[in-house]
């Protein structure tokens, strides 16, 4: 199966307390920006800022569960964080195939996450069919 360049995938993710608690448990990252509302507010944010790497977990979900070819592995992934994400934000994920190299079975994607008002991150992803 080959999926054409230009194909776009869209999915929504809710960043709820359970998600953030599980990420903290796994990563052990308790930076005050991520766990202390008062600290984050004192630094100019509206509340504690959700770990950006939760979005990387959502990219992994896209590759493993949404992308229709299951025999794939991630070759590279990059993400640029542009705006904060807060607990209970609903993130819209949009990923588009921008290149497919048939000879080596590699797909290249551009993706972004948006909340209700802003692009919160953008990135690139390369996966290989194995």
mmCIF file with all atom_site columns, C-alpha atoms in Angstrom:
data_model
loop_
_atom_site.group_PDB
_atom_site.id
_atom_site.type_symbol
_atom_site.label_atom_id
_atom_site.label_alt_id
_atom_site.label_comp_id
_atom_site.label_asym_id
_atom_site.label_entity_id
_atom_site.label_seq_id
_atom_site.pdbx_PDB_ins_code
_atom_site.Cartn_x
_atom_site.Cartn_y
_atom_site.Cartn_z
_atom_site.occupancy
_atom_site.B_iso_or_equiv
_atom_site.pdbx_formal_charge
_atom_site.auth_seq_id
_atom_site.auth_comp_id
_atom_site.auth_asym_id
_atom_site.auth_atom_id
_atom_site.pdbx_PDB_model_num
ATOM 1   C CA . UNK A 1 1   ? 0.000  0.000  0.000  1.00 0.00 ? 1   UNK A CA 1
ATOM 2   C CA . UNK A 1 2   ? 1.304  3.457  -0.917 1.00 0.00 ? 2   UNK A CA 1
ATOM 3   C CA . UNK A 1 3   ? -0.307 6.585  0.470  1.00 0.00 ? 3   UNK A CA 1
ATOM 4   C CA . UNK A 1 4   ? -0.012 9.633  -1.778 1.00 0.00 ? 4   UNK A CA 1
ATOM 5   C CA . UNK A 1 5   ? 1.865  12.848 -1.093 1.00 0.00 ? 5   UNK A CA 1
ATOM 6   C CA . UNK A 1 6   ? -0.557 15.506 0.060  1.00 0.00 ? 6   UNK A CA 1
ATOM 7   C CA . UNK A 1 7   ? -2.632 13.100 2.147  1.00 0.00 ? 7   UNK A CA 1
ATOM 8   C CA . UNK A 1 8   ? -3.624 14.801 5.399  1.00 0.00 ? 8   UNK A CA 1
ATOM 9   C CA . UNK A 1 9   ? -4.510 13.210 8.719  1.00 0.00 ? 9   UNK A CA 1
ATOM 10  C CA . UNK A 1 10  ? -6.403 15.034 11.491 1.00 0.00 ? 10  UNK A CA 1
ATOM 11  C CA . UNK A 1 11  ? -7.008 13.941 15.080 1.00 0.00 ? 11  UNK A CA 1
ATOM 12  C CA . UNK A 1 12  ? -7.910 15.611 18.391 1.00 0.00 ? 12  UNK A CA 1
ATOM 13  C CA . UNK A 1 13  ? -6.216 15.021 21.717 1.00 0.00 ? 13  UNK A CA 1
ATOM 14  C CA . UNK A 1 14  ? -7.403 16.262 25.110 1.00 0.00 ? 14  UNK A CA 1
ATOM 15  C CA . UNK A 1 15  ? -4.608 17.055 27.538 1.00 0.00 ? 15  UNK A CA 1
ATOM 16  C CA . UNK A 1 16  ? -6.360 16.211 30.788 1.00 0.00 ? 16  UNK A CA 1
ATOM 17  C CA . UNK A 1 17  ? -5.128 15.713 34.346 1.00 0.00 ? 17  UNK A CA 1
ATOM 18  C CA . UNK A 1 18  ? -4.801 11.947 33.885 1.00 0.00 ? 18  UNK A CA 1
ATOM 19  C CA . UNK A 1 19  ? -2.538 12.464 30.850 1.00 0.00 ? 19  UNK A CA 1
ATOM 20  C CA . UNK A 1 20  ? -0.308 14.922 32.676 1.00 0.00 ? 20  UNK A CA 1
ATOM 21  C CA . UNK A 1 21  ? -0.181 12.805 35.853 1.00 0.00 ? 21  UNK A CA 1
ATOM 22  C CA . UNK A 1 22  ? 0.842  9.712  33.855 1.00 0.00 ? 22  UNK A CA 1
ATOM 23  C CA . UNK A 1 23  ? 3.516  11.677 32.002 1.00 0.00 ? 23  UNK A CA 1
ATOM 24  C CA . UNK A 1 24  ? 4.939  12.998 35.282 1.00 0.00 ? 24  UNK A CA 1
ATOM 25  C CA . UNK A 1 25  ? 4.931  9.476  36.721 1.00 0.00 ? 25  UNK A CA 1
ATOM 26  C CA . UNK A 1 26  ? 6.809  8.092  33.699 1.00 0.00 ? 26  UNK A CA 1
ATOM 27  C CA . UNK A 1 27  ? 9.235  10.989 33.135 1.00 0.00 ? 27  UNK A CA 1
ATOM 28  C CA . UNK A 1 28  ? 9.713  12.021 36.787 1.00 0.00 ? 28  UNK A CA 1
ATOM 29  C CA . UNK A 1 29  ? 9.828  15.615 35.449 1.00 0.00 ? 29  UNK A CA 1
ATOM 30  C CA . UNK A 1 30  ? 8.425  17.795 38.222 1.00 0.00 ? 30  UNK A CA 1
ATOM 31  C CA . UNK A 1 31  ? 9.754  21.126 36.998 1.00 0.00 ? 31  UNK A CA 1
ATOM 32  C CA . UNK A 1 32  ? 7.688  23.814 38.784 1.00 0.00 ? 32  UNK A CA 1
ATOM 33  C CA . UNK A 1 33  ? 6.462  25.154 35.417 1.00 0.00 ? 33  UNK A CA 1
ATOM 34  C CA . UNK A 1 34  ? 4.618  21.845 35.004 1.00 0.00 ? 34  UNK A CA 1
ATOM 35  C CA . UNK A 1 35  ? 3.319  21.188 38.523 1.00 0.00 ? 35  UNK A CA 1
ATOM 36  C CA . UNK A 1 36  ? 2.875  24.529 40.309 1.00 0.00 ? 36  UNK A CA 1
ATOM 37  C CA . UNK A 1 37  ? 0.191  26.973 39.150 1.00 0.00 ? 37  UNK A CA 1
ATOM 38  C CA . UNK A 1 38  ? 1.458  29.792 41.381 1.00 0.00 ? 38  UNK A CA 1
ATOM 39  C CA . UNK A 1 39  ? 5.017  29.440 40.076 1.00 0.00 ? 39  UNK A CA 1
ATOM 40  C CA . UNK A 1 40  ? 3.897  29.455 36.435 1.00 0.00 ? 40  UNK A CA 1
ATOM 41  C CA . UNK A 1 41  ? 1.565  32.407 36.981 1.00 0.00 ? 41  UNK A CA 1
ATOM 42  C CA . UNK A 1 42  ? 4.424  34.325 38.605 1.00 0.00 ? 42  UNK A CA 1
ATOM 43  C CA . UNK A 1 43  ? 6.389  33.787 35.361 1.00 0.00 ? 43  UNK A CA 1
ATOM 44  C CA . UNK A 1 44  ? 3.607  35.204 33.162 1.00 0.00 ? 44  UNK A CA 1
ATOM 45  C CA . UNK A 1 45  ? 1.620  32.085 32.251 1.00 0.00 ? 45  UNK A CA 1
ATOM 46  C CA . UNK A 1 46  ? -2.088 31.612 32.991 1.00 0.00 ? 46  UNK A CA 1
ATOM 47  C CA . UNK A 1 47  ? -1.472 28.362 34.928 1.00 0.00 ? 47  UNK A CA 1
ATOM 48  C CA . UNK A 1 48  ? 0.959  25.455 34.966 1.00 0.00 ? 48  UNK A CA 1
ATOM 49  C CA . UNK A 1 49  ? 2.308  24.653 31.514 1.00 0.00 ? 49  UNK A CA 1
ATOM 50  C CA . UNK A 1 50  ? 1.875  21.115 30.227 1.00 0.00 ? 50  UNK A CA 1
ATOM 51  C CA . UNK A 1 51  ? 5.052  19.213 29.289 1.00 0.00 ? 51  UNK A CA 1
ATOM 52  C CA . UNK A 1 52  ? 5.760  19.774 25.606 1.00 0.00 ? 52  UNK A CA 1
ATOM 53  C CA . UNK A 1 53  ? 6.919  16.198 25.213 1.00 0.00 ? 53  UNK A CA 1
ATOM 54  C CA . UNK A 1 54  ? 3.365  14.985 25.731 1.00 0.00 ? 54  UNK A CA 1
ATOM 55  C CA . UNK A 1 55  ? 2.894  16.151 22.139 1.00 0.00 ? 55  UNK A CA 1
ATOM 56  C CA . UNK A 1 56  ? 5.713  13.798 21.098 1.00 0.00 ? 56  UNK A CA 1
ATOM 57  C CA . UNK A 1 57  ? 3.669  10.982 22.665 1.00 0.00 ? 57  UNK A CA 1
ATOM 58  C CA . UNK A 1 58  ? 0.730  12.044 20.513 1.00 0.00 ? 58  UNK A CA 1
ATOM 59  C CA . UNK A 1 59  ? 2.966  11.887 17.418 1.00 0.00 ? 59  UNK A CA 1
ATOM 60  C CA . UNK A 1 60  ? 3.856  8.329  18.422 1.00 0.00 ? 60  UNK A CA 1
ATOM 61  C CA . UNK A 1 61  ? 0.139  7.551  18.701 1.00 0.00 ? 61  UNK A CA 1
ATOM 62  C CA . UNK A 1 62  ? -0.366 8.932  15.187 1.00 0.00 ? 62  UNK A CA 1
ATOM 63  C CA . UNK A 1 63  ? 2.354  6.665  13.763 1.00 0.00 ? 63  UNK A CA 1
ATOM 64  C CA . UNK A 1 64  ? 1.261  3.549  15.631 1.00 0.00 ? 64  UNK A CA 1
ATOM 65  C CA . UNK A 1 65  ? -2.508 3.899  15.598 1.00 0.00 ? 65  UNK A CA 1
ATOM 66  C CA . UNK A 1 66  ? -3.748 6.397  12.998 1.00 0.00 ? 66  UNK A CA 1
ATOM 67  C CA . UNK A 1 67  ? -1.369 6.003  10.060 1.00 0.00 ? 67  UNK A CA 1
ATOM 68  C CA . UNK A 1 68  ? -2.883 3.124  8.064  1.00 0.00 ? 68  UNK A CA 1
ATOM 69  C CA . UNK A 1 69  ? 0.370  1.272  7.368  1.00 0.00 ? 69  UNK A CA 1
ATOM 70  C CA . UNK A 1 70  ? 1.322  -0.618 10.529 1.00 0.00 ? 70  UNK A CA 1
ATOM 71  C CA . UNK A 1 71  ? 4.746  -1.975 9.519  1.00 0.00 ? 71  UNK A CA 1
ATOM 72  C CA . UNK A 1 72  ? 6.572  1.327  10.088 1.00 0.00 ? 72  UNK A CA 1
ATOM 73  C CA . UNK A 1 73  ? 9.225  2.777  12.346 1.00 0.00 ? 73  UNK A CA 1
ATOM 74  C CA . UNK A 1 74  ? 10.108 6.385  13.151 1.00 0.00 ? 74  UNK A CA 1
ATOM 75  C CA . UNK A 1 75  ? 13.431 7.460  11.642 1.00 0.00 ? 75  UNK A CA 1
ATOM 76  C CA . UNK A 1 76  ? 13.379 11.038 12.908 1.00 0.00 ? 76  UNK A CA 1
ATOM 77  C CA . UNK A 1 77  ? 11.074 13.459 14.622 1.00 0.00 ? 77  UNK A CA 1
ATOM 78  C CA . UNK A 1 78  ? 11.490 17.127 15.447 1.00 0.00 ? 78  UNK A CA 1
ATOM 79  C CA . UNK A 1 79  ? 9.147  19.578 17.080 1.00 0.00 ? 79  UNK A CA 1
ATOM 80  C CA . UNK A 1 80  ? 9.256  23.311 17.698 1.00 0.00 ? 80  UNK A CA 1
ATOM 81  C CA . UNK A 1 81  ? 7.165  24.563 20.598 1.00 0.00 ? 81  UNK A CA 1
ATOM 82  C CA . UNK A 1 82  ? 5.558  27.925 19.842 1.00 0.00 ? 82  UNK A CA 1
ATOM 83  C CA . UNK A 1 83  ? 2.916  28.496 22.532 1.00 0.00 ? 83  UNK A CA 1
ATOM 84  C CA . UNK A 1 84  ? 2.057  26.957 25.909 1.00 0.00 ? 84  UNK A CA 1
ATOM 85  C CA . UNK A 1 85  ? -0.455 24.171 26.393 1.00 0.00 ? 85  UNK A CA 1
ATOM 86  C CA . UNK A 1 86  ? -2.567 24.073 29.542 1.00 0.00 ? 86  UNK A CA 1
ATOM 87  C CA . UNK A 1 87  ? -4.453 21.290 31.286 1.00 0.00 ? 87  UNK A CA 1
ATOM 88  C CA . UNK A 1 88  ? -7.772 20.490 29.571 1.00 0.00 ? 88  UNK A CA 1
ATOM 89  C CA . UNK A 1 89  ? -6.703 22.046 26.267 1.00 0.00 ? 89  UNK A CA 1
ATOM 90  C CA . UNK A 1 90  ? -7.980 20.172 23.268 1.00 0.00 ? 90  UNK A CA 1
ATOM 91  C CA . UNK A 1 91  ? -5.246 19.931 20.661 1.00 0.00 ? 91  UNK A CA 1
ATOM 92  C CA . UNK A 1 92  ? -6.013 19.487 17.002 1.00 0.00 ? 92  UNK A CA 1
ATOM 93  C CA . UNK A 1 93  ? -3.253 17.503 15.309 1.00 0.00 ? 93  UNK A CA 1
ATOM 94  C CA . UNK A 1 94  ? -2.825 17.799 11.559 1.00 0.00 ? 94  UNK A CA 1
ATOM 95  C CA . UNK A 1 95  ? -0.176 15.871 9.654  1.00 0.00 ? 95  UNK A CA 1
ATOM 96  C CA . UNK A 1 96  ? 0.463  15.974 5.917  1.00 0.00 ? 96  UNK A CA 1
ATOM 97  C CA . UNK A 1 97  ? 2.637  13.730 3.764  1.00 0.00 ? 97  UNK A CA 1
ATOM 98  C CA . UNK A 1 98  ? 5.034  16.084 1.989  1.00 0.00 ? 98  UNK A CA 1
ATOM 99  C CA . UNK A 1 99  ? 7.312  13.489 0.399  1.00 0.00 ? 99  UNK A CA 1
ATOM 100 C CA . UNK A 1 100 ? 7.453  9.773  -0.264 1.00 0.00 ? 100 UNK A CA 1
ATOM 101 C CA . UNK A 1 101 ? 10.659 8.115  -1.448 1.00 0.00 ? 101 UNK A CA 1
ATOM 102 C CA . UNK A 1 102 ? 9.416  4.883  -2.959 1.00 0.00 ? 102 UNK A CA 1
ATOM 103 C CA . UNK A 1 103 ? 12.848 3.306  -3.480 1.00 0.00 ? 103 UNK A CA 1
ATOM 104 C CA . UNK A 1 104 ? 13.528 3.271  0.268  1.00 0.00 ? 104 UNK A CA 1
ATOM 105 C CA . UNK A 1 105 ? 9.882  3.373  1.451  1.00 0.00 ? 105 UNK A CA 1
ATOM 106 C CA . UNK A 1 106 ? 10.245 6.556  3.527  1.00 0.00 ? 106 UNK A CA 1
ATOM 107 C CA . UNK A 1 107 ? 7.425  9.001  4.228  1.00 0.00 ? 107 UNK A CA 1
ATOM 108 C CA . UNK A 1 108 ? 8.105  12.577 5.296  1.00 0.00 ? 108 UNK A CA 1
ATOM 109 C CA . UNK A 1 109 ? 5.418  14.548 7.125  1.00 0.00 ? 109 UNK A CA 1
ATOM 110 C CA . UNK A 1 110 ? 4.913  18.102 8.312  1.00 0.00 ? 110 UNK A CA 1
ATOM 111 C CA . UNK A 1 111 ? 2.643  18.398 11.323 1.00 0.00 ? 111 UNK A CA 1
ATOM 112 C CA . UNK A 1 112 ? 1.235  20.917 13.746 1.00 0.00 ? 112 UNK A CA 1
ATOM 113 C CA . UNK A 1 113 ? -0.766 21.027 16.931 1.00 0.00 ? 113 UNK A CA 1
ATOM 114 C CA . UNK A 1 114 ? -3.302 23.807 17.529 1.00 0.00 ? 114 UNK A CA 1
ATOM 115 C CA . UNK A 1 115 ? -5.382 24.667 20.560 1.00 0.00 ? 115 UNK A CA 1
ATOM 116 C CA . UNK A 1 116 ? -8.535 26.771 20.272 1.00 0.00 ? 116 UNK A CA 1
ATOM 117 C CA . UNK A 1 117 ? -6.571 29.948 19.479 1.00 0.00 ? 117 UNK A CA 1
ATOM 118 C CA . UNK A 1 118 ? -2.957 29.236 18.513 1.00 0.00 ? 118 UNK A CA 1
ATOM 119 C CA . UNK A 1 119 ? -0.534 26.936 16.796 1.00 0.00 ? 119 UNK A CA 1
ATOM 120 C CA . UNK A 1 120 ? 1.221  25.434 19.812 1.00 0.00 ? 120 UNK A CA 1
ATOM 121 C CA . UNK A 1 121 ? 3.849  23.414 17.937 1.00 0.00 ? 121 UNK A CA 1
ATOM 122 C CA . UNK A 1 122 ? 5.042  22.409 14.497 1.00 0.00 ? 122 UNK A CA 1
ATOM 123 C CA . UNK A 1 123 ? 7.353  19.676 13.370 1.00 0.00 ? 123 UNK A CA 1
ATOM 124 C CA . UNK A 1 124 ? 8.682  17.147 10.922 1.00 0.00 ? 124 UNK A CA 1
ATOM 125 C CA . UNK A 1 125 ? 8.468  13.380 10.975 1.00 0.00 ? 125 UNK A CA 1
ATOM 126 C CA . UNK A 1 126 ? 10.071 10.678 8.854  1.00 0.00 ? 126 UNK A CA 1
ATOM 127 C CA . UNK A 1 127 ? 8.894  7.087  8.989  1.00 0.00 ? 127 UNK A CA 1
ATOM 128 C CA . UNK A 1 128 ? 10.050 4.016  7.111  1.00 0.00 ? 128 UNK A CA 1
ATOM 129 C CA . UNK A 1 129 ? 7.955  1.102  5.986  1.00 0.00 ? 129 UNK A CA 1
ATOM 130 C CA . UNK A 1 130 ? 9.727  -2.058 7.159  1.00 0.00 ? 130 UNK A CA 1
#
